CSV table of C-alpha atoms and ligand atoms in Angstrom, one decimal:
chain,number,residue,atom,x,y,z
A,1,MET,CA,-6.8,-40.2,-33.6
A,2,ARG,CA,-10.6,-40.1,-33.6
A,3,PHE,CA,-10.4,-39.3,-29.9
A,4,LEU,CA,-8.0,-36.4,-30.4
A,5,LEU,CA,-10.1,-35.0,-33.2
A,6,SER,CA,-13.3,-34.9,-31.1
A,7,LEU,CA,-11.5,-33.3,-28.3
A,8,VAL,CA,-10.3,-30.5,-30.7
A,9,MET,CA,-13.7,-30.2,-32.1
A,10,ALA,CA,-15.1,-29.5,-28.7
A,11,ILE,CA,-13.1,-26.3,-28.3
A,12,PRO,CA,-14.7,-23.2,-30.1
A,13,LEU,CA,-12.4,-22.1,-33.0
A,14,THR,CA,-12.2,-18.6,-31.7
A,15,GLY,CA,-11.7,-19.5,-28.1
A,16,GLN,CA,-9.0,-20.4,-25.7
A,17,THR,CA,-9.3,-23.1,-23.0
A,18,TYR,CA,-8.9,-21.4,-19.5
A,19,ASP,CA,-7.7,-23.1,-16.4
A,20,VAL,CA,-11.2,-22.5,-14.7
A,21,VAL,CA,-14.4,-21.3,-16.1
A,22,ILE,CA,-17.3,-20.2,-13.9
A,23,ALA,CA,-20.2,-20.6,-16.1
A,24,ASN,CA,-23.6,-18.9,-16.3
A,25,GLY,CA,-23.6,-17.2,-12.9
A,26,ARG,CA,-25.2,-13.9,-12.1
A,27,VAL,CA,-22.0,-11.7,-12.0
A,28,LEU,CA,-22.1,-8.9,-9.4
A,29,ASP,CA,-19.2,-6.3,-9.8
A,30,PRO,CA,-19.9,-3.3,-7.5
A,31,ALA,CA,-16.8,-1.4,-9.1
A,32,THR,CA,-18.7,-1.2,-12.4
A,33,ASN,CA,-22.2,-2.0,-11.2
A,34,LEU,CA,-22.4,-5.0,-13.6
A,35,ASP,CA,-25.2,-7.2,-12.5
A,36,GLY,CA,-25.8,-9.8,-15.3
A,37,VAL,CA,-25.4,-13.4,-16.4
A,38,ARG,CA,-21.8,-13.9,-17.5
A,39,ASN,CA,-19.1,-16.5,-18.0
A,40,ILE,CA,-15.7,-15.9,-16.3
A,41,GLY,CA,-12.5,-17.4,-17.6
A,42,VAL,CA,-9.5,-17.7,-15.1
A,43,GLU,CA,-6.0,-18.2,-16.3
A,44,ASN,CA,-2.8,-18.2,-14.3
A,45,GLY,CA,-4.4,-16.8,-11.2
A,46,LYS,CA,-5.9,-13.9,-13.0
A,47,ILE,CA,-9.5,-13.1,-14.6
A,48,ALA,CA,-8.7,-13.5,-18.3
A,49,ALA,CA,-12.2,-13.1,-19.7
A,50,ILE,CA,-15.8,-12.0,-18.7
A,51,SER,CA,-18.2,-12.9,-21.5
A,52,ALA,CA,-21.9,-13.3,-22.3
A,53,ALA,CA,-20.7,-16.0,-24.7
A,54,PRO,CA,-19.8,-19.5,-23.5
A,55,LEU,CA,-16.2,-20.1,-22.5
A,56,GLU,CA,-14.2,-23.4,-22.4
A,57,GLY,CA,-12.2,-24.3,-19.3
A,58,ARG,CA,-10.3,-27.4,-18.0
A,59,THR,CA,-12.2,-26.9,-14.9
A,60,ARG,CA,-15.8,-25.8,-15.2
A,61,ILE,CA,-17.9,-24.5,-12.4
A,62,ASP,CA,-21.7,-24.4,-13.1
A,63,ALA,CA,-22.9,-21.2,-11.4
A,64,LYS,CA,-26.3,-21.2,-12.9
A,65,GLY,CA,-28.7,-19.5,-10.3
A,66,LEU,CA,-25.8,-18.4,-8.2
A,67,ILE,CA,-24.2,-15.1,-7.3
A,68,VAL,CA,-20.5,-14.6,-8.6
A,69,ALA,CA,-18.9,-11.9,-6.7
A,70,PRO,CA,-15.3,-10.7,-6.0
A,71,GLY,CA,-13.9,-12.6,-3.1
A,72,PHE,CA,-14.6,-10.8,0.3
A,73,ILE,CA,-11.8,-8.8,1.9
A,74,ASP,CA,-11.9,-8.8,5.7
A,75,LEU,CA,-10.0,-5.8,7.0
A,76,HIS,CA,-10.2,-6.9,10.5
A,77,SER,CA,-9.3,-10.5,11.1
A,78,HIS,CA,-7.3,-11.2,14.2
A,79,GLY,CA,-7.4,-14.9,13.4
A,80,GLN,CA,-4.4,-15.7,11.2
A,81,THR,CA,-4.1,-19.5,11.6
A,82,PRO,CA,-5.0,-22.4,9.4
A,83,GLU,CA,-8.0,-23.0,11.6
A,84,ALA,CA,-9.2,-19.3,11.2
A,85,TYR,CA,-8.5,-19.3,7.4
A,86,ARG,CA,-10.7,-22.3,7.0
A,87,PHE,CA,-13.7,-20.6,8.7
A,88,LYS,CA,-13.0,-17.4,6.6
A,89,ALA,CA,-13.0,-19.3,3.4
A,90,ARG,CA,-16.4,-21.1,4.2
A,91,ASP,CA,-17.6,-17.5,4.9
A,92,GLY,CA,-16.6,-16.3,1.4
A,93,VAL,CA,-13.5,-14.4,2.5
A,94,THR,CA,-10.5,-14.7,0.1
A,95,THR,CA,-8.3,-12.1,1.9
A,96,ALA,CA,-8.1,-11.9,5.7
A,97,LEU,CA,-6.1,-8.9,7.2
A,98,GLU,CA,-5.0,-8.1,10.7
A,99,MET,CA,-5.3,-4.3,10.5
A,100,GLU,CA,-6.3,-3.3,14.0
A,101,VAL,CA,-3.7,-4.8,16.2
A,102,GLY,CA,-1.3,-5.4,13.4
A,103,VAL,CA,2.0,-7.3,13.7
A,104,SER,CA,5.7,-6.6,14.6
A,105,PRO,CA,8.1,-7.6,13.3
A,106,VAL,CA,6.4,-7.6,9.9
A,107,ALA,CA,8.8,-9.5,7.7
A,108,ALA,CA,9.0,-12.5,9.9
A,109,TRP,CA,5.2,-12.7,10.2
A,110,TYR,CA,4.7,-12.7,6.4
A,111,ALA,CA,7.5,-15.2,5.9
A,112,ALA,CA,5.9,-17.7,8.4
A,113,ARG,CA,2.8,-17.8,6.2
A,114,ARG,CA,4.3,-18.0,2.8
A,115,GLY,CA,3.1,-21.1,0.9
A,116,LYS,CA,1.2,-22.3,4.0
A,117,ALA,CA,-2.1,-20.2,3.8
A,118,LEU,CA,-5.4,-21.3,2.4
A,119,ILE,CA,-6.4,-17.7,1.7
A,120,ASN,CA,-4.6,-14.4,1.2
A,121,PHE,CA,-3.3,-12.7,4.3
A,122,GLY,CA,-1.7,-9.4,5.3
A,123,ALA,CA,-1.3,-7.0,8.2
A,124,THR,CA,-0.5,-3.5,9.3
A,125,SER,CA,2.7,-2.6,11.1
A,126,GLY,CA,1.3,-2.8,14.7
A,127,GLU,CA,2.1,0.0,17.2
A,128,LEU,CA,0.7,-2.2,20.0
A,129,PRO,CA,2.9,-5.2,19.3
A,130,ALA,CA,5.9,-2.9,18.8
A,131,ARG,CA,5.0,-1.1,22.2
A,132,MET,CA,4.6,-4.5,23.9
A,133,ARG,CA,8.0,-5.6,22.7
A,134,VAL,CA,9.8,-2.5,23.6
A,135,MET,CA,8.1,-2.1,27.1
A,136,HIS,CA,8.5,-5.9,27.8
A,137,ASP,CA,4.7,-6.4,28.2
A,138,THR,CA,3.8,-10.0,28.9
A,139,GLY,CA,0.3,-9.9,27.2
A,140,LYS,CA,-0.3,-12.1,24.1
A,141,LEU,CA,-2.5,-10.3,21.6
A,142,LEU,CA,-3.0,-7.2,23.7
A,143,PRO,CA,-1.0,-5.5,26.5
A,144,HIS,CA,-1.5,-6.9,29.9
A,145,ASP,CA,0.9,-5.2,32.3
A,146,HIS,CA,4.0,-3.0,31.5
A,147,ALA,CA,2.5,-1.2,28.5
A,148,VAL,CA,-0.7,-0.6,30.4
A,149,GLU,CA,0.6,0.4,33.8
A,150,ARG,CA,3.3,3.0,33.0
A,151,ALA,CA,3.9,5.7,30.4
A,152,SER,CA,6.6,5.0,27.8
A,153,THR,CA,10.0,6.8,28.1
A,154,GLU,CA,11.4,9.0,25.4
A,155,GLU,CA,13.8,6.3,24.4
A,156,GLU,CA,11.0,3.7,24.2
A,157,ARG,CA,8.9,6.0,22.0
A,158,ARG,CA,11.8,6.3,19.7
A,159,GLU,CA,12.3,2.6,19.5
A,160,ILE,CA,8.5,2.1,19.0
A,161,ARG,CA,8.5,4.5,16.1
A,162,ASP,CA,11.5,2.8,14.5
A,163,LEU,CA,9.8,-0.5,14.6
A,164,VAL,CA,6.6,0.9,13.2
A,165,ARG,CA,8.6,2.5,10.3
A,166,GLN,CA,10.6,-0.7,9.8
A,167,GLY,CA,7.2,-2.7,9.4
A,168,LEU,CA,6.0,-0.3,6.7
A,169,ASP,CA,9.3,-0.6,4.9
A,170,ASP,CA,8.8,-4.4,5.0
A,171,GLY,CA,5.5,-4.0,3.2
A,172,ALA,CA,2.9,-3.7,5.9
A,173,LEU,CA,-0.5,-2.4,4.7
A,174,GLY,CA,-0.7,0.5,7.0
A,175,ILE,CA,-0.2,1.2,10.8
A,176,GLY,CA,-2.5,-0.5,13.4
A,177,MET,CA,-3.3,1.3,16.7
A,178,GLY,CA,-5.3,0.3,19.7
A,179,ILE,CA,-5.3,3.4,21.8
A,180,ALA,CA,-7.8,2.0,24.3
A,181,TYR,CA,-5.3,-0.8,25.1
A,182,GLU,CA,-2.5,1.6,25.9
A,183,PRO,CA,-4.3,4.4,28.0
A,184,LEU,CA,-1.2,6.1,29.0
A,185,ALA,CA,-0.1,6.8,25.4
A,186,THR,CA,-0.2,10.5,25.1
A,187,ARG,CA,-2.1,12.7,22.5
A,188,THR,CA,1.4,13.7,21.2
A,189,GLU,CA,2.6,10.2,21.0
A,190,VAL,CA,-0.5,9.2,19.0
A,191,LEU,CA,0.0,12.1,16.6
A,192,GLY,CA,3.6,11.0,16.1
A,193,ILE,CA,2.3,7.6,14.8
A,194,PHE,CA,-0.1,9.5,12.4
A,195,ARG,CA,2.9,11.5,11.1
A,196,ILE,CA,4.7,8.2,10.2
A,197,ALA,CA,1.6,7.0,8.3
A,198,ALA,CA,1.5,10.4,6.4
A,199,GLU,CA,5.2,10.1,5.6
A,200,HIS,CA,4.5,6.8,3.9
A,201,LYS,CA,1.2,7.9,2.4
A,202,THR,CA,-0.9,5.3,4.2
A,203,ALA,CA,-3.7,5.0,6.7
A,204,VAL,CA,-3.8,4.3,10.5
A,205,TYR,CA,-6.3,1.6,11.5
A,206,VAL,CA,-7.4,2.6,14.9
A,207,HIS,CA,-9.4,1.3,17.9
A,208,MET,CA,-10.1,4.7,19.5
A,209,ARG,CA,-9.0,5.8,23.0
A,210,SER,CA,-12.5,5.7,24.5
A,211,GLY,CA,-16.0,4.8,23.7
A,212,GLY,CA,-19.6,5.0,24.8
A,213,PRO,CA,-21.6,8.0,26.1
A,214,VAL,CA,-19.7,9.0,29.2
A,215,GLU,CA,-17.1,11.8,28.6
A,216,PRO,CA,-14.3,11.2,27.7
A,217,GLY,CA,-16.1,8.8,25.4
A,218,ALA,CA,-16.7,8.0,21.7
A,219,ILE,CA,-17.1,11.7,20.5
A,220,ASP,CA,-13.9,12.9,22.2
A,221,ALA,CA,-12.0,9.9,20.9
A,222,LEU,CA,-13.2,10.4,17.3
A,223,GLU,CA,-12.4,14.1,17.6
A,224,GLU,CA,-8.8,13.1,18.6
A,225,VAL,CA,-8.2,10.9,15.6
A,226,ILE,CA,-9.9,13.1,13.1
A,227,ALA,CA,-7.7,15.9,14.3
A,228,ASP,CA,-4.6,13.8,14.0
A,229,ALA,CA,-5.6,12.8,10.4
A,230,ALA,CA,-6.2,16.6,9.6
A,231,VAL,CA,-3.0,17.7,11.2
A,232,SER,CA,-0.7,15.0,9.9
A,233,GLY,CA,-2.3,14.3,6.4
A,234,ALA,CA,-2.5,10.6,7.2
A,235,SER,CA,-5.6,8.6,6.2
A,236,LEU,CA,-7.8,7.2,9.0
A,237,HIS,CA,-9.8,4.0,9.3
A,238,VAL,CA,-11.9,3.7,12.5
A,239,VAL,CA,-12.4,0.1,13.4
A,240,HIS,CA,-15.7,-1.5,14.8
A,241,ILE,CA,-17.6,1.8,14.9
A,242,THR,CA,-20.7,0.1,16.7
A,243,SER,CA,-18.8,-1.5,19.5
A,244,THR,CA,-16.9,1.8,20.3
A,245,CYS,CA,-19.5,4.4,19.7
A,246,ILE,CA,-22.4,2.2,20.9
A,247,ARG,CA,-25.5,4.6,21.2
A,248,GLU,CA,-23.4,7.5,19.8
A,249,THR,CA,-22.8,5.5,16.5
A,250,PRO,CA,-25.3,7.8,14.6
A,251,GLN,CA,-23.3,10.9,15.7
A,252,CYS,CA,-19.9,9.1,15.1
A,253,LEU,CA,-21.1,8.3,11.5
A,254,GLU,CA,-22.2,12.0,11.0
A,255,MET,CA,-18.8,13.2,12.2
A,256,ILE,CA,-17.0,10.8,9.7
A,257,ALA,CA,-19.4,11.9,6.9
A,258,GLY,CA,-18.5,15.5,7.8
A,259,ALA,CA,-14.8,14.9,7.8
A,260,ARG,CA,-15.1,13.3,4.5
A,261,ALA,CA,-17.2,16.1,3.1
A,262,HIS,CA,-14.2,18.4,4.1
A,263,HIS,CA,-11.7,16.2,2.2
A,264,LEU,CA,-10.3,14.1,4.9
A,265,ASP,CA,-9.7,10.4,3.9
A,266,VAL,CA,-11.7,8.8,6.9
A,267,THR,CA,-13.4,5.4,6.5
A,268,THR,CA,-15.0,2.9,9.0
A,269,GLU,CA,-16.4,-0.6,9.4
A,270,ALA,CA,-18.7,-2.8,11.5
A,271,TYR,CA,-19.6,-6.4,12.1
A,272,PRO,CA,-23.3,-7.5,12.3
A,273,TYR,CA,-23.6,-8.6,15.9
A,274,THR,CA,-24.9,-7.2,19.2
A,275,ALA,CA,-21.8,-8.2,21.1
A,276,GLY,CA,-18.1,-7.4,21.0
A,277,MET,CA,-15.3,-9.5,22.4
A,278,THR,CA,-11.9,-8.7,23.9
A,279,ASP,CA,-9.4,-9.9,26.4
A,280,ILE,CA,-10.8,-9.6,30.0
A,281,SER,CA,-7.3,-8.8,31.4
A,282,SER,CA,-6.9,-5.8,29.0
A,283,ALA,CA,-7.4,-2.1,29.9
A,284,ILE,CA,-10.9,-2.1,28.5
A,285,PHE,CA,-12.0,-3.6,31.9
A,286,SER,CA,-10.1,-1.2,34.0
A,287,PRO,CA,-12.5,0.3,36.7
A,288,GLY,CA,-15.5,2.2,35.4
A,289,TRP,CA,-15.9,-0.2,32.4
A,290,GLN,CA,-19.6,-0.5,33.0
A,291,ALA,CA,-20.3,3.1,32.2
A,292,ARG,CA,-17.8,3.3,29.5
A,293,GLN,CA,-19.6,0.2,27.8
A,294,GLY,CA,-22.9,2.2,27.7
A,295,GLY,CA,-24.3,0.8,31.0
A,296,THR,CA,-23.4,-2.9,30.9
A,297,THR,CA,-22.8,-5.0,33.8
A,298,TYR,CA,-21.3,-8.5,34.9
A,299,SER,CA,-24.2,-10.5,33.4
A,300,ASP,CA,-23.7,-8.7,30.0
A,301,LEU,CA,-20.4,-10.6,29.8
A,302,GLN,CA,-20.1,-14.2,28.5
A,303,TRP,CA,-16.9,-16.2,29.1
A,304,ALA,CA,-15.9,-17.6,25.6
A,305,ALA,CA,-14.3,-20.6,26.8
A,306,THR,CA,-17.4,-22.0,28.7
A,307,GLY,CA,-20.3,-19.8,27.5
A,308,GLU,CA,-21.1,-18.9,31.0
A,309,ARG,CA,-22.4,-15.4,32.1
A,310,LEU,CA,-20.2,-13.7,34.5
A,311,THR,CA,-20.7,-12.4,38.1
A,312,GLU,CA,-18.7,-10.0,40.1
A,313,GLU,CA,-16.9,-12.9,41.5
A,314,SER,CA,-16.2,-14.8,38.3
A,315,PHE,CA,-15.2,-11.4,36.6
A,316,GLY,CA,-12.5,-10.9,39.3
A,317,ARG,CA,-11.2,-14.4,38.9
A,318,TYR,CA,-11.0,-14.4,35.1
A,319,ARG,CA,-9.5,-10.8,34.9
A,320,GLU,CA,-6.5,-12.4,36.9
A,321,THR,CA,-6.0,-15.2,34.3
A,322,GLY,CA,-7.1,-13.4,31.1
A,323,GLY,CA,-9.0,-14.8,28.1
A,324,MET,CA,-11.7,-13.7,25.7
A,325,VAL,CA,-15.0,-12.5,26.9
A,326,ALA,CA,-18.1,-11.3,24.9
A,327,ILE,CA,-19.6,-8.0,25.8
A,328,TYR,CA,-23.3,-7.6,25.0
A,329,SER,CA,-23.3,-3.8,24.6
A,330,ILE,CA,-24.5,-3.0,21.1
A,331,PRO,CA,-28.3,-2.7,20.7
A,332,GLU,CA,-29.8,-4.3,17.6
A,333,ASP,CA,-31.0,-1.1,16.3
A,334,ILE,CA,-27.5,0.3,16.3
A,335,VAL,CA,-26.2,-2.8,14.3
A,336,ARG,CA,-28.9,-1.7,11.8
A,337,VAL,CA,-27.8,1.9,11.8
A,338,ALA,CA,-24.4,0.5,10.6
A,339,MET,CA,-25.7,-2.0,8.2
A,340,THR,CA,-28.0,0.8,6.6
A,341,ASN,CA,-25.2,3.2,6.1
A,342,PRO,CA,-23.4,2.7,2.7
A,343,MET,CA,-20.3,4.3,4.1
A,344,VAL,CA,-19.7,1.4,6.6
A,345,MET,CA,-17.6,-1.5,5.3
A,346,ILE,CA,-18.1,-5.1,6.7
A,347,ALA,CA,-15.3,-6.4,8.7
A,348,SER,CA,-15.4,-9.2,11.2
A,349,ASP,CA,-12.9,-8.4,14.1
A,350,GLY,CA,-12.9,-12.2,14.5
A,351,ILE,CA,-10.6,-14.7,16.2
A,352,ILE,CA,-11.2,-18.4,16.7
A,353,GLU,CA,-8.9,-20.7,18.6
A,354,ASN,CA,-9.6,-24.5,19.1
A,355,GLY,CA,-13.1,-23.8,18.1
A,356,LYS,CA,-13.6,-21.1,20.8
A,357,GLY,CA,-14.3,-17.5,20.1
A,358,HIS,CA,-16.9,-15.0,18.7
A,359,PRO,CA,-19.3,-16.1,16.0
A,360,ARG,CA,-18.1,-13.2,13.9
A,361,ALA,CA,-14.9,-15.1,13.0
A,362,ALA,CA,-17.0,-17.6,11.2
A,363,GLY,CA,-20.3,-15.9,10.2
A,364,THR,CA,-20.0,-12.2,9.5
A,365,TYR,CA,-20.3,-12.3,5.8
A,366,ALA,CA,-23.0,-15.0,5.4
A,367,ARG,CA,-25.0,-13.2,8.2
A,368,VAL,CA,-25.0,-9.8,6.4
A,369,LEU,CA,-26.1,-11.6,3.1
A,370,GLY,CA,-28.6,-13.9,4.7
A,371,ARG,CA,-30.1,-12.0,7.6
A,372,TYR,CA,-29.6,-8.4,6.7
A,373,VAL,CA,-30.0,-8.5,2.9
A,374,ARG,CA,-32.3,-11.4,2.2
A,375,GLU,CA,-34.5,-11.8,5.3
A,376,GLU,CA,-34.7,-8.2,6.5
A,377,HIS,CA,-34.0,-6.1,3.5
A,378,VAL,CA,-31.8,-3.7,5.4
A,379,LEU,CA,-29.4,-3.2,2.6
A,380,SER,CA,-29.3,-4.3,-1.1
A,381,LEU,CA,-27.2,-7.3,-2.3
A,382,MET,CA,-25.0,-5.0,-4.5
A,383,ASP,CA,-24.5,-2.5,-1.6
A,384,ALA,CA,-23.5,-5.4,0.7
A,385,VAL,CA,-21.0,-6.9,-1.8
A,386,ARG,CA,-19.6,-3.5,-2.4
A,387,ARG,CA,-18.9,-3.0,1.3
A,388,MET,CA,-17.2,-6.5,1.4
A,389,THR,CA,-15.1,-6.1,-1.7
A,390,VAL,CA,-14.2,-2.9,-3.6
A,391,MET,CA,-14.5,-0.6,-0.6
A,392,PRO,CA,-12.0,-2.4,1.4
A,393,ALA,CA,-9.7,-2.9,-1.7
A,394,ASP,CA,-9.9,0.8,-2.4
A,395,ARG,CA,-9.2,1.6,1.3
A,396,LEU,CA,-6.0,-0.5,1.0
A,397,GLY,CA,-5.1,0.9,-2.5
A,398,LEU,CA,-5.3,-2.6,-4.0
A,399,LYS,CA,-6.2,-2.1,-7.7
A,400,ASN,CA,-6.3,-5.8,-8.6
A,401,LYS,CA,-8.5,-7.1,-5.7
A,402,GLY,CA,-12.1,-6.5,-4.9
A,403,ARG,CA,-13.4,-6.4,-8.5
A,404,LEU,CA,-14.3,-8.7,-11.3
A,405,ALA,CA,-12.4,-7.3,-14.2
A,406,VAL,CA,-10.0,-8.7,-16.8
A,407,GLY,CA,-6.5,-8.6,-15.3
A,408,ALA,CA,-7.7,-8.7,-11.7
A,409,ASP,CA,-6.7,-11.3,-9.2
A,410,ALA,CA,-8.9,-14.4,-9.5
A,411,ASP,CA,-10.2,-14.1,-5.9
A,412,ILE,CA,-13.9,-15.1,-6.5
A,413,THR,CA,-16.8,-16.1,-4.2
A,414,VAL,CA,-19.8,-17.9,-5.6
A,415,PHE,CA,-22.9,-18.1,-3.3
A,416,ASP,CA,-26.5,-18.9,-3.2
A,417,ALA,CA,-28.3,-15.8,-2.3
A,418,ALA,CA,-31.4,-17.8,-1.5
A,419,ARG,CA,-29.7,-19.9,1.0
A,420,VAL,CA,-26.7,-18.1,2.3
A,421,ILE,CA,-26.7,-17.8,6.3
A,422,ASP,CA,-24.4,-17.9,9.2
A,423,ARG,CA,-24.5,-20.9,11.5
A,424,ALA,CA,-22.0,-19.7,14.2
A,425,THR,CA,-23.4,-18.8,17.4
A,426,PHE,CA,-22.0,-17.4,20.7
A,427,GLU,CA,-22.5,-20.9,22.2
A,428,LYS,CA,-21.1,-22.8,19.3
A,429,PRO,CA,-19.0,-20.4,17.3
A,430,ALA,CA,-17.2,-23.1,15.3
A,431,GLN,CA,-19.8,-23.6,12.7
A,432,TYR,CA,-19.3,-23.0,9.1
A,433,SER,CA,-21.6,-20.6,7.1
A,434,GLU,CA,-24.1,-22.2,4.6
A,435,GLY,CA,-24.6,-21.3,1.0
A,436,ILE,CA,-21.1,-20.3,0.1
A,437,GLU,CA,-20.7,-22.8,-2.8
A,438,TYR,CA,-17.4,-22.0,-4.5
A,439,VAL,CA,-14.4,-19.8,-3.4
A,440,LEU,CA,-11.3,-19.3,-5.6
A,441,VAL,CA,-8.1,-17.9,-4.3
A,442,ASP,CA,-5.7,-16.7,-6.9
A,443,GLY,CA,-7.5,-19.0,-9.4
A,444,THR,CA,-7.5,-22.1,-7.2
A,445,PRO,CA,-10.7,-23.5,-5.8
A,446,VAL,CA,-10.6,-23.6,-1.9
A,447,VAL,CA,-14.3,-24.2,-1.5
A,448,ASN,CA,-16.0,-26.6,-4.0
A,449,ARG,CA,-19.7,-27.5,-3.9
A,450,GLY,CA,-19.9,-25.9,-0.5
A,451,GLU,CA,-16.9,-28.0,1.0
A,452,LEU,CA,-13.3,-27.1,1.8
A,453,VAL,CA,-10.9,-28.5,-0.7
A,454,GLU,CA,-8.1,-30.4,1.1
A,455,GLY,CA,-4.4,-30.1,0.2
A,456,VAL,CA,-4.4,-26.6,-1.5
A,457,LEU,CA,-2.6,-23.5,0.0
A,458,PRO,CA,-2.9,-20.8,-2.7
A,459,GLY,CA,-3.0,-17.8,-0.3
A,460,LYS,CA,-0.5,-15.1,-0.9
A,461,GLY,CA,0.8,-12.3,1.3
A,462,VAL,CA,-0.8,-9.0,0.4
A,463,ARG,CA,1.7,-6.1,0.7
A,464,ARG,CA,1.5,-2.4,0.1
B,1,ZN,ZN1,-10.8,-3.4,18.7
């Protein structure tokens, strides 16, 4: 009896006991520009209280001296496996979305992850996977043969459009398009896909037709998709602006700003690295790739499986078999152009398989916060967090994510601004970031005191 009494006494008379309380952290909410010490109460997967006064919780996280931010939303995460989700969580990401390539069929993809995911997941209705299926292409993530080597027939185009529509009806978050990977897709065909996005009042997430300085290059490609957005009324999100536009990145960003100033809904993103990565057997490496990649050569390519730099001979060999290769094509000052521009969202474009891949899969968010915010003062902490949270949430039309507000989903990342840093490198990509101390997904801790929590799978499918 005395024990019970003392337990009751411990609870403030006015208060409630929350599932989780994150106490005394410096709360950053870019949606409202809140930057102050607060306590956050989480109940049933939602943020139930944000208070300067103390709160009581069954689980208490001491966040004194730490930053409490909305969980990061990665718009461009090809890695959609338990392995990939672990690296994302340790990098502060609570929602990882496959928006560029997308998936098809959509319903089966979501069903396969239901109840089995560490973090929230979602995808676009993918035009590329639909095309690969309809045209019987044998590639895995990206087209490899039939969808590259010949144009689609009218019947195939109808089937592709039907699959894309079906994916949207099944809840996909928009349409994904990789025009560079389907070089024989005509301008009219691409516009047809934008029209479907417009019908469904959503966006096309696009890897543009061409990049770099040699015409037809980045500028032509951006003109194509901006025109498609203007003509159709669809929204447009241009993926990885730096790896596509390379030295033309400032001009590309100016064009996007101009389109926005004239009331088109156009957004973009970048990752904080000087190399991209893609499949060596894809159309990106068809003859003339060196000029299209801004003057790169064989030794600018690094084979992900071994870390070796390529020669003309090894390039030819690996192009036959296929596999992931890093391309050192993005100058550091161009990375900084993107990091400096408040319009550019942070997105990883990452994929990691059996510990092999690009370090961006594991380190994108901690690298921006550690290297570009803390060490080099390229952008402010609030600006960085905004571009990782509320900006992608708004792009997706998700009112309950990307913000710390009462009623919002309790996806929360707590990090040490003085220590946060990426550890993943091109040689050893499978290294967790440091300084991400606590991560909550739907109110459940998945990272606790800087370590992954075992045996929890709170991630939910995010749909339109
Ligand atoms: Zn891409």
